[in-house]
PDB file of C-alpha atoms in Angstrom:
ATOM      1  CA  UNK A   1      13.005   1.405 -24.044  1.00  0.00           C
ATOM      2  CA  UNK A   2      10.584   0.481 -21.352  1.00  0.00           C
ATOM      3  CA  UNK A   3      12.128   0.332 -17.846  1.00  0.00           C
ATOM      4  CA  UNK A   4      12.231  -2.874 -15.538  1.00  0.00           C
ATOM      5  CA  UNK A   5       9.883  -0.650 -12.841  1.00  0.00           C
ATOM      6  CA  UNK A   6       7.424   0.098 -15.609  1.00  0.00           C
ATOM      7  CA  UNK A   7       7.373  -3.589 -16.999  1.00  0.00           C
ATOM      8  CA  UNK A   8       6.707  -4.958 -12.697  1.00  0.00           C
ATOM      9  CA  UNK A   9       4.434  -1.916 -12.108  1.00  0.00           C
ATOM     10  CA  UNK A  10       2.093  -3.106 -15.042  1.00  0.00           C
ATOM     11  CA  UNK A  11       2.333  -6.452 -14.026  1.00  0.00           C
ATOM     12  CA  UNK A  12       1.716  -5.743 -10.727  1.00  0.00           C
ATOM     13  CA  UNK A  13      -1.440  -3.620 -11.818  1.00  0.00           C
ATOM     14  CA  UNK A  14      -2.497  -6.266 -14.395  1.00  0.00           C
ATOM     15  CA  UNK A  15      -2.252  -9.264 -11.500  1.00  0.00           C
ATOM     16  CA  UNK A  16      -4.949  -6.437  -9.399  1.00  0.00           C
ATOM     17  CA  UNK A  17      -7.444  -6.515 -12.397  1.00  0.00           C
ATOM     18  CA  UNK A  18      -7.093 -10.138 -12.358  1.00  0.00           C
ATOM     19  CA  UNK A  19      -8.101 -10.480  -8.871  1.00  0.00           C
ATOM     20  CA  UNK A  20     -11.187  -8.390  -9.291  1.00  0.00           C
ATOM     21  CA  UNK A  21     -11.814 -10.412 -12.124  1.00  0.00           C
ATOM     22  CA  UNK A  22     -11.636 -13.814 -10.859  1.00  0.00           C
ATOM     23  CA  UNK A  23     -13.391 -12.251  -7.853  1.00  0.00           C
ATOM     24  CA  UNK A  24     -16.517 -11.405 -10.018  1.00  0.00           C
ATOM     25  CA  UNK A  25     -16.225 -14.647 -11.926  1.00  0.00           C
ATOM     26  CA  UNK A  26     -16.240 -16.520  -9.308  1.00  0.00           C
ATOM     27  CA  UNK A  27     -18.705 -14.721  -7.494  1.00  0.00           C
ATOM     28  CA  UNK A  28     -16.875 -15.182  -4.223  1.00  0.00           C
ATOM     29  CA  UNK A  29     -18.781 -13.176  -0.992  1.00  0.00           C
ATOM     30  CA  UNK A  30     -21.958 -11.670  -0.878  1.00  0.00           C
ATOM     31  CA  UNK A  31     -21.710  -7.587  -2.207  1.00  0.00           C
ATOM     32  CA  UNK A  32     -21.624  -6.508   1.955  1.00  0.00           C
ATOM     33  CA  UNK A  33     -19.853  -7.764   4.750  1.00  0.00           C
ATOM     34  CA  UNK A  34     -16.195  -8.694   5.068  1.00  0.00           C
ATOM     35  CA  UNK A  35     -15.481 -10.209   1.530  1.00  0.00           C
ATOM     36  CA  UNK A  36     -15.120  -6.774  -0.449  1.00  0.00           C
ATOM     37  CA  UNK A  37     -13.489  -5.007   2.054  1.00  0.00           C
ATOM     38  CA  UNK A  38     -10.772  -8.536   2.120  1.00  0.00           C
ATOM     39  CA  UNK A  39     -10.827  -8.152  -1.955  1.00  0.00           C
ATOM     40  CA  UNK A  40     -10.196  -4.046  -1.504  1.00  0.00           C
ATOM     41  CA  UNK A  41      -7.258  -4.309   0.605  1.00  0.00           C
ATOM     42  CA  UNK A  42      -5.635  -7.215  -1.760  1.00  0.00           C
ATOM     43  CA  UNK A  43      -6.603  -4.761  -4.866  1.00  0.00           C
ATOM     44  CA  UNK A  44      -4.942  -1.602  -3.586  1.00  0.00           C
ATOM     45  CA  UNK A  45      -2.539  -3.682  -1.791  1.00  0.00           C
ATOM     46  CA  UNK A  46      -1.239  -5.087  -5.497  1.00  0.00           C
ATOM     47  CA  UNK A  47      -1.999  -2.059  -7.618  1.00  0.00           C
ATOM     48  CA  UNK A  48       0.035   0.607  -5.029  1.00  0.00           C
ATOM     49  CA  UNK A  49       2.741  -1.744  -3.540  1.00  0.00           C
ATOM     50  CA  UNK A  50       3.061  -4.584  -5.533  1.00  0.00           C
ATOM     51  CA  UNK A  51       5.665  -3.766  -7.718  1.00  0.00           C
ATOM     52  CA  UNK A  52       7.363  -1.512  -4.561  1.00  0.00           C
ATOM     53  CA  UNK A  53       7.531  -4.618  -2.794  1.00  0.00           C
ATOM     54  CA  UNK A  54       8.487  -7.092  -5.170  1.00  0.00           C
ATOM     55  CA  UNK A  55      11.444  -4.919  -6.866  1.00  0.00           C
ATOM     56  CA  UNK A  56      12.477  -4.273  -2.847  1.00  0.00           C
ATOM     57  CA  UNK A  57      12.443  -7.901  -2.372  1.00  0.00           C
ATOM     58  CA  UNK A  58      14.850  -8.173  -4.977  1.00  0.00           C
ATOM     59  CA  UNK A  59      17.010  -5.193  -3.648  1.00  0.00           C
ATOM     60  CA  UNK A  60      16.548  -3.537  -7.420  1.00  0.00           C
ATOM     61  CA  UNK A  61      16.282   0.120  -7.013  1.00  0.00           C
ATOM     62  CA  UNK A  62      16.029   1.140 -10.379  1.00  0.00           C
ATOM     63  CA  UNK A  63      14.375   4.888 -10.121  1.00  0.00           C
ATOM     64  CA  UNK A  64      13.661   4.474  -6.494  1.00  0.00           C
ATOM     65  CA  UNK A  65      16.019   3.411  -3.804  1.00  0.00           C
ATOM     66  CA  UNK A  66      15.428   0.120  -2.284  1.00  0.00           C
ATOM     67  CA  UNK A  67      15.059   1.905   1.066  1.00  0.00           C
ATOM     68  CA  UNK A  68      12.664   4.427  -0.256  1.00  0.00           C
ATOM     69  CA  UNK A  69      10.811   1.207  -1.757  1.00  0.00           C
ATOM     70  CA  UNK A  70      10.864  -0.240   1.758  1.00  0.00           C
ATOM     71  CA  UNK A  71       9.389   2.630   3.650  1.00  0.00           C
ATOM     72  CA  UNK A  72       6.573   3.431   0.753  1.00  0.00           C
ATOM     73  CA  UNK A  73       5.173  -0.617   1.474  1.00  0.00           C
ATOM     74  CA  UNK A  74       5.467  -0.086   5.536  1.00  0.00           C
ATOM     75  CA  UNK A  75       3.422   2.680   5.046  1.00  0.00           C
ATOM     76  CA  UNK A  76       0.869   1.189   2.550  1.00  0.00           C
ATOM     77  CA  UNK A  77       0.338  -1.895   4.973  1.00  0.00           C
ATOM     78  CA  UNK A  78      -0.446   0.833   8.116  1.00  0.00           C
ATOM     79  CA  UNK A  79      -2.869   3.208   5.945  1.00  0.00           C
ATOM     80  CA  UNK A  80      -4.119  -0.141   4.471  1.00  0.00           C
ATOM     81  CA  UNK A  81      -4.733  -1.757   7.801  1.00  0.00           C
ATOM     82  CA  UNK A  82      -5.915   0.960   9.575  1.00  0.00           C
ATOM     83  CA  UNK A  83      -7.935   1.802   6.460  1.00  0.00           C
ATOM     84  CA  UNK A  84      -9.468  -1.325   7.645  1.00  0.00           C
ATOM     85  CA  UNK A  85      -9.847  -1.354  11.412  1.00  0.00           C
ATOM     86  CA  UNK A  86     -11.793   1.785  10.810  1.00  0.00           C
ATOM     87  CA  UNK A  87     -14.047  -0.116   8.916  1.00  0.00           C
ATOM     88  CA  UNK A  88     -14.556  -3.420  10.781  1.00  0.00           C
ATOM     89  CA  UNK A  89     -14.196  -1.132  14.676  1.00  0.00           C
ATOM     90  CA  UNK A  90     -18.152   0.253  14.039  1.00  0.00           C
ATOM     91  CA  UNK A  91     -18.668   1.040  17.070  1.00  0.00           C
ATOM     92  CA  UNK A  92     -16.113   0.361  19.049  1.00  0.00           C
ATOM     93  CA  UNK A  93     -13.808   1.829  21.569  1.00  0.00           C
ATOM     94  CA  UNK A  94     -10.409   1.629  23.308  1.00  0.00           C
ATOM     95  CA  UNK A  95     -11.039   2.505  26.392  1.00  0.00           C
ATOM     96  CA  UNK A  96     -13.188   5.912  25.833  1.00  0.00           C
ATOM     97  CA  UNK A  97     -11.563   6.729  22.649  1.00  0.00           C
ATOM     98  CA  UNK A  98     -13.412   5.315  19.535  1.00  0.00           C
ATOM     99  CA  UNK A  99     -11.891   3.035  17.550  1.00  0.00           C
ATOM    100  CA  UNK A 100     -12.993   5.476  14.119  1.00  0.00           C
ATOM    101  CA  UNK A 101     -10.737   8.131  15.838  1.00  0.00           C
ATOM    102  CA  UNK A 102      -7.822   6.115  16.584  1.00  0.00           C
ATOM    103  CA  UNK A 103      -7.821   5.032  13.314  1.00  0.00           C
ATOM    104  CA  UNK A 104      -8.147   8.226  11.828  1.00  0.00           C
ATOM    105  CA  UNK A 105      -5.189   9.534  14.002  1.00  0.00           C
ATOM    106  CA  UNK A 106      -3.371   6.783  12.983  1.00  0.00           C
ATOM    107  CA  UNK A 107      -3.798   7.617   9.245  1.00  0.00           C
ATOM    108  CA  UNK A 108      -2.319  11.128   9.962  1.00  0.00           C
ATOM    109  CA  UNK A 109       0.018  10.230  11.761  1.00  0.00           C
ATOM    110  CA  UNK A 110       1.710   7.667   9.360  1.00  0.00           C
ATOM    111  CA  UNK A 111       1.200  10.437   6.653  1.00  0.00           C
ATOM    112  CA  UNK A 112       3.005  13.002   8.246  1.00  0.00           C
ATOM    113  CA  UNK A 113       5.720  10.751   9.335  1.00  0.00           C
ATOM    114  CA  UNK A 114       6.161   9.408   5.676  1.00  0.00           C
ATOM    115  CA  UNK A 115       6.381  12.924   4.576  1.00  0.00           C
ATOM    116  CA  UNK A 116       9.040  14.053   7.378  1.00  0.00           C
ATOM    117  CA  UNK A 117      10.836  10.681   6.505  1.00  0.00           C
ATOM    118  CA  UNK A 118      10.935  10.909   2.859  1.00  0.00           C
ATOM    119  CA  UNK A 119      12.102  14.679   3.018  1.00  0.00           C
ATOM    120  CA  UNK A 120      14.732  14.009   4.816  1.00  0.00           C
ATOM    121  CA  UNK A 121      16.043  11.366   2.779  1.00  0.00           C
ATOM    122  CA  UNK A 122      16.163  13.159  -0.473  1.00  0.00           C
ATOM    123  CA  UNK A 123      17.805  15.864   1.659  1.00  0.00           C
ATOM    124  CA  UNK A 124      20.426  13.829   2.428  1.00  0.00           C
ATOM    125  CA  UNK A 125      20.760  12.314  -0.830  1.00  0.00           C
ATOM    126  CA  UNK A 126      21.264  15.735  -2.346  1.00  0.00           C
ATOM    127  CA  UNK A 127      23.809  17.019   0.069  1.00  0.00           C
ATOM    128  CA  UNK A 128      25.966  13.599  -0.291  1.00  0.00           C
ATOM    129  CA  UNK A 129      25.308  13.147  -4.184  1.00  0.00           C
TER     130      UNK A 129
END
């Protein structure tokens, strides 16, 4: 039998195709500029949290813990977002730092803390389960 996370991830996945779909269809933007990077982030965004967010929402956790869910979206949105100031910052800087590098910091940063975060979770879930 398939599981509820399965069913919600391929919906999730299916509602990203959609949007790239319509997207093209509709031939919304010009091919540069701010339009595909917009339709990117909403693509990724769906495919890789969608169905993290939606069964956290919901407070199912299925095969993941709803807190586990939680953390994996706060995480997509940063790499997501920073993802995207790196883009859009071109040249620009925060005082003398560019904003390239502070995105790029920012990126590792979130990773490692994810990884730290999630480790110690499922440490804690083993020593209490």
């Amino acid at each position: 039998m398939v599981s509820r996370d399965t069913i919600v991830h391929i919906a999730s996945v299916t509602i990203g195709l959609l949007v790239l779909a319509l997207v093209e269809y509709f031939d919304l933007g010009p091919e540069t500029g701010p339009a595909p990077v917009a339709v990117f982030l909403l693509f990724y965004g769906l495919v890789l949290g969608g169905a993290h967010f939606y069964l956290a929402l919901r407070g199912e956790d299925g095969m993941i813990p709803v807190e586990a869910r939680w953390r994996y979206v706060a995480t997509l949105v940063v790499l997501l977002a920073a993802g995207a100031a790196i883009f859009y910052g071109g040249g620009r800087a925060i005082a003398t730092i560019p904003l390239e590098s502070l995105g790029y910091i920012v990126l590792v940063v979130t990773l490692v803390a994810y990884l730290l975060t999630e480790s110690m979770s499922g440490y804690h879930a083993s020593r209490q389960g």
